[in-house]
XYZ file of C-alpha atoms in Angstrom:
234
model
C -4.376 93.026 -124.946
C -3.402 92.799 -128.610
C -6.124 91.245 -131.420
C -5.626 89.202 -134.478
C -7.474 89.093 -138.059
C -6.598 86.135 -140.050
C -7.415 87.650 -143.686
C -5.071 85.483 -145.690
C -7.832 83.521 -147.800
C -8.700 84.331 -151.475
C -12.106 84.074 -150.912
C -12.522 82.206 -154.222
C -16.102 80.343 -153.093
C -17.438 84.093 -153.055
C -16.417 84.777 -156.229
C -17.475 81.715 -157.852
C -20.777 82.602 -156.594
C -20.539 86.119 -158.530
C -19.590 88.639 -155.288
C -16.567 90.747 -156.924
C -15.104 92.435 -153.663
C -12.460 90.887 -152.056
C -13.654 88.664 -149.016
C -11.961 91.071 -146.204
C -13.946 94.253 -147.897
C -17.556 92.610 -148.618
C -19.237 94.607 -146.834
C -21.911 93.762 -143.889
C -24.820 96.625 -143.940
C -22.942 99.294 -145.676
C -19.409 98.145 -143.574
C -16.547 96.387 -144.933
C -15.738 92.705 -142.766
C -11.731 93.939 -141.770
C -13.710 97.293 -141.128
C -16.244 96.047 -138.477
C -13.633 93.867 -137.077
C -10.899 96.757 -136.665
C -13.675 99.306 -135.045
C -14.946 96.188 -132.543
C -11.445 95.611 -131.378
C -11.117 98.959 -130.392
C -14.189 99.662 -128.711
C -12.859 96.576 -126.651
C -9.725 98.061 -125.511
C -7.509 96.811 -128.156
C -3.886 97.865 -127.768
C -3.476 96.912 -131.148
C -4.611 94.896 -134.173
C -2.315 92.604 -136.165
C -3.401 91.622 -139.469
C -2.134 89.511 -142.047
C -3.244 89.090 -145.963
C -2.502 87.939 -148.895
C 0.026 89.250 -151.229
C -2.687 88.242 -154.406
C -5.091 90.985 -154.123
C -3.830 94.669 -154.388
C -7.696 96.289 -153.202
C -7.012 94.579 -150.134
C -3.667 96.578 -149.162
C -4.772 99.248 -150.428
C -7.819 99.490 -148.016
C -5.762 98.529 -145.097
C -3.319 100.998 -145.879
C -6.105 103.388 -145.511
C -7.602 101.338 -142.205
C -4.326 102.150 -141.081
C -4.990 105.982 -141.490
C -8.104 106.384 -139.940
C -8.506 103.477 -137.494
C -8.741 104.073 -133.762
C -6.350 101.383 -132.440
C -2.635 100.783 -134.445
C -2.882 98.657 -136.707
C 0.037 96.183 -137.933
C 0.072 94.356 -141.523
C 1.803 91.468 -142.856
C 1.600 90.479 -146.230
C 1.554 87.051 -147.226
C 0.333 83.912 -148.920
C -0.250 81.053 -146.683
C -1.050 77.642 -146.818
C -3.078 77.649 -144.333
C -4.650 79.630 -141.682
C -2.819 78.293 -138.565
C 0.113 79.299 -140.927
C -0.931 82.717 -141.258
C -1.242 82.793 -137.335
C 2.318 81.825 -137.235
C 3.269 84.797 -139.157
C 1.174 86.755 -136.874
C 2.121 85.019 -133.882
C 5.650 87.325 -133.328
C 3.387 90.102 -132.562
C 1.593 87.911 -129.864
C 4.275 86.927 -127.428
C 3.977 88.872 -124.951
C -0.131 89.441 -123.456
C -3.086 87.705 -124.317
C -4.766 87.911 -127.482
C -7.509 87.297 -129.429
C -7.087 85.762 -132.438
C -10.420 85.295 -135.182
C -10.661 85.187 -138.901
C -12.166 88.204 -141.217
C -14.975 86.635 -141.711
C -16.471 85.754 -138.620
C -19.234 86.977 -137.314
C -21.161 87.370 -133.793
C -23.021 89.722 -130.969
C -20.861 92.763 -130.121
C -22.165 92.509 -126.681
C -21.844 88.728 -126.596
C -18.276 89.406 -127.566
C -17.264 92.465 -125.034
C -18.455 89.945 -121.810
C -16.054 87.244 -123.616
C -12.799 89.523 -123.737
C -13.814 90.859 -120.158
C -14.156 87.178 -118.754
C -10.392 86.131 -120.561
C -8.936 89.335 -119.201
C -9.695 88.170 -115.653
C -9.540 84.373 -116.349
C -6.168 82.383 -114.693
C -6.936 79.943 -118.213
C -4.426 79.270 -120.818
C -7.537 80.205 -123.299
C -10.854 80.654 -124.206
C -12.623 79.420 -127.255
C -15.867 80.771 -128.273
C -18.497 78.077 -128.865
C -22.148 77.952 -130.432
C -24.665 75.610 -130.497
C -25.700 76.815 -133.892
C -24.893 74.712 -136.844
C -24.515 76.260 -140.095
C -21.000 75.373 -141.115
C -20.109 72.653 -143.653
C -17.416 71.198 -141.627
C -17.983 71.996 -137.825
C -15.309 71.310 -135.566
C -16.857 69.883 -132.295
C -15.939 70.709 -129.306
C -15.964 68.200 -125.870
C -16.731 69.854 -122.670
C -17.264 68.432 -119.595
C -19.833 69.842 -116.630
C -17.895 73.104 -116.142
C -17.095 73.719 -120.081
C -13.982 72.770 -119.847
C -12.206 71.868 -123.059
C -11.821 67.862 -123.562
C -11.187 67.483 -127.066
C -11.932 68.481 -130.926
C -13.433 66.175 -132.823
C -14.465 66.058 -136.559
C -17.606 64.245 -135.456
C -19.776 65.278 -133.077
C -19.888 62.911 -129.830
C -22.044 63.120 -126.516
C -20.264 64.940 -124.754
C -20.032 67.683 -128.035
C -22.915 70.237 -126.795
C -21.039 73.139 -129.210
C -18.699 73.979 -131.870
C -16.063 76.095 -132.721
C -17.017 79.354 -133.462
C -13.628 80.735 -134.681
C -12.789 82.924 -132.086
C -9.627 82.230 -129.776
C -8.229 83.890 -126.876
C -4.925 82.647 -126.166
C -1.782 83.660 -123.877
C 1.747 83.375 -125.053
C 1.958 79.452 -123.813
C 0.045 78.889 -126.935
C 2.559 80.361 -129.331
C 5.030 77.661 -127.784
C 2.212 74.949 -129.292
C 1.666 76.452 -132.439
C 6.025 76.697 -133.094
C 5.985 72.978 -132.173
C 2.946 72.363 -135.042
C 5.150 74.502 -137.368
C 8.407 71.709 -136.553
C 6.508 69.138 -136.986
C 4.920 69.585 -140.480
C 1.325 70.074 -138.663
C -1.474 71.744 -140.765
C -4.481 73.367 -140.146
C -6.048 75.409 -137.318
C -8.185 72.073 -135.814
C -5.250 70.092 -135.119
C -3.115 73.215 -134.271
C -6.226 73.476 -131.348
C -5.536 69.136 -130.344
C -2.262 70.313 -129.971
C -3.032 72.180 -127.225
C -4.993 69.983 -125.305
C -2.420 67.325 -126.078
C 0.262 69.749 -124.701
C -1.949 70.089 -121.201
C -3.080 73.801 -121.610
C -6.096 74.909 -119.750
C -9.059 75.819 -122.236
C -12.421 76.922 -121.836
C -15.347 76.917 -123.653
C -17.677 79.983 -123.686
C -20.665 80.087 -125.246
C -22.566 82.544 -128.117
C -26.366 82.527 -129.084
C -24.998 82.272 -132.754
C -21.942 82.717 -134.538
C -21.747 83.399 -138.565
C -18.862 82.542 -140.970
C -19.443 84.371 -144.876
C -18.308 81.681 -147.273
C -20.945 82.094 -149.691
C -22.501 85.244 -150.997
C -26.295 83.955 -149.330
C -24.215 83.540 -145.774
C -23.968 87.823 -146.607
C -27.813 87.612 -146.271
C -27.885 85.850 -143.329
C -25.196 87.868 -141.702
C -26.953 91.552 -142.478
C -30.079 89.951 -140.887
C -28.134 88.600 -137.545
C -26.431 91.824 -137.328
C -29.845 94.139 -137.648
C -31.945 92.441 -135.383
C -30.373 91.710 -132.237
């Protein structure tokens, strides 16, 4: 099984907000964010890790081409600017076609142990993928998710609804059928990683939900804070 880092942003809230490191090398209690990422992934019986960054920040390559030295797992790099992140997955996606993956974005951040029983149920799962949900709200655009009694995935919605118990939490395991989806977003002009997800409901793949305690995402340099003192005390 092959992972994903989406790493493509610029990170520019961060820096607004005075944090001078690149967003894919902040670091989490003394650990860059691409770093913790890379070492999970292995400890989880990554065959390999595909990454993809920007072409506007030099420290970044440079770090991964040292990642690339040292890590435990190969590790493959693309460099480029995209519009979007279900663009950058596109660029990933060639690397993708032919076993499951998991596919998350640098800064993301969740329960190592939460996380291994995830992989472990997709690995055995018949499903055309799994989405990692929370229940925990502290994003300034969730997208909902609809479930119904056995967390299957209904729909994404901007707004939450009643039958929205969770939200995205940014972390997608996927087979190949999905790449087919994402291609036919690509055709059509389609934008963004929400509707890229409609799209596959719309296109009748299986998807289920599966639940975290909490899930993190580092926009802003207080959501470092927050993530140190997730990641230390559970």
């Amino acid at each position: 099984m092959k992972f994903a880092i989406i790493s493509a942003g610029e990170g520019s809230r961060l820096a607004q907000e005075g944090v001078r490191l690149p967003k894919p090398l902040v670091q989490l209690n003394g650990e860059a964010m691409i770093d913790r990422l890379v070492h999970l992934f292995a400890r989880n019986g990554a065959e390999q890790v595909v990454i993809i960054i920007n072409n506007e920040v030099p420290l970044t390559r440079q770090h991964i081409e040292e990642l690339q030295q040292r890590a435990e797992v190969p590790v493959e790099v693309v460099v480029k600017t995209t519009p979007s992140s279900m663009h950058s997955f596109y660029e990933l996606s060639r690397f993708l076609k032919d076993d499951k993956f998991c596919l998350t974005t640098v800064d993301t951040v969740f329960r190592e142990d939460e996380f291994a029983r995830f992989i472990e149920a997709f690995r055995q799962s018949d499903q055309d993928g799994m989405m990692a949900v929370t229940d925990y709200i502290d994003d300034e655009k969730p997208l909902y998710i609809g479930t119904d009694d056995h967390l299957s995935i209904t729909g994404f919605y901007d707004e939450a609804r009643p039958d929205c118990r969770y939200i995205s939490g940014g972390v997608y395991c996927l087979t190949p059928k999905a790449i087919g989806v994402l291609e036919h977003c690509i055709e059509k002009g389609i934008a963004r990683m929400r509707n890229f997800q409609r799209a596959l409901i719309e296109e009748g793949l299986r998807l289920t939900a599966w639940p975290f305690g909490k899930i993190l995402d580092v926009d802003h340099a207080e959501d470092i804070v927050k993530a140190e003192e997730f990641l230390r005390n559970y």
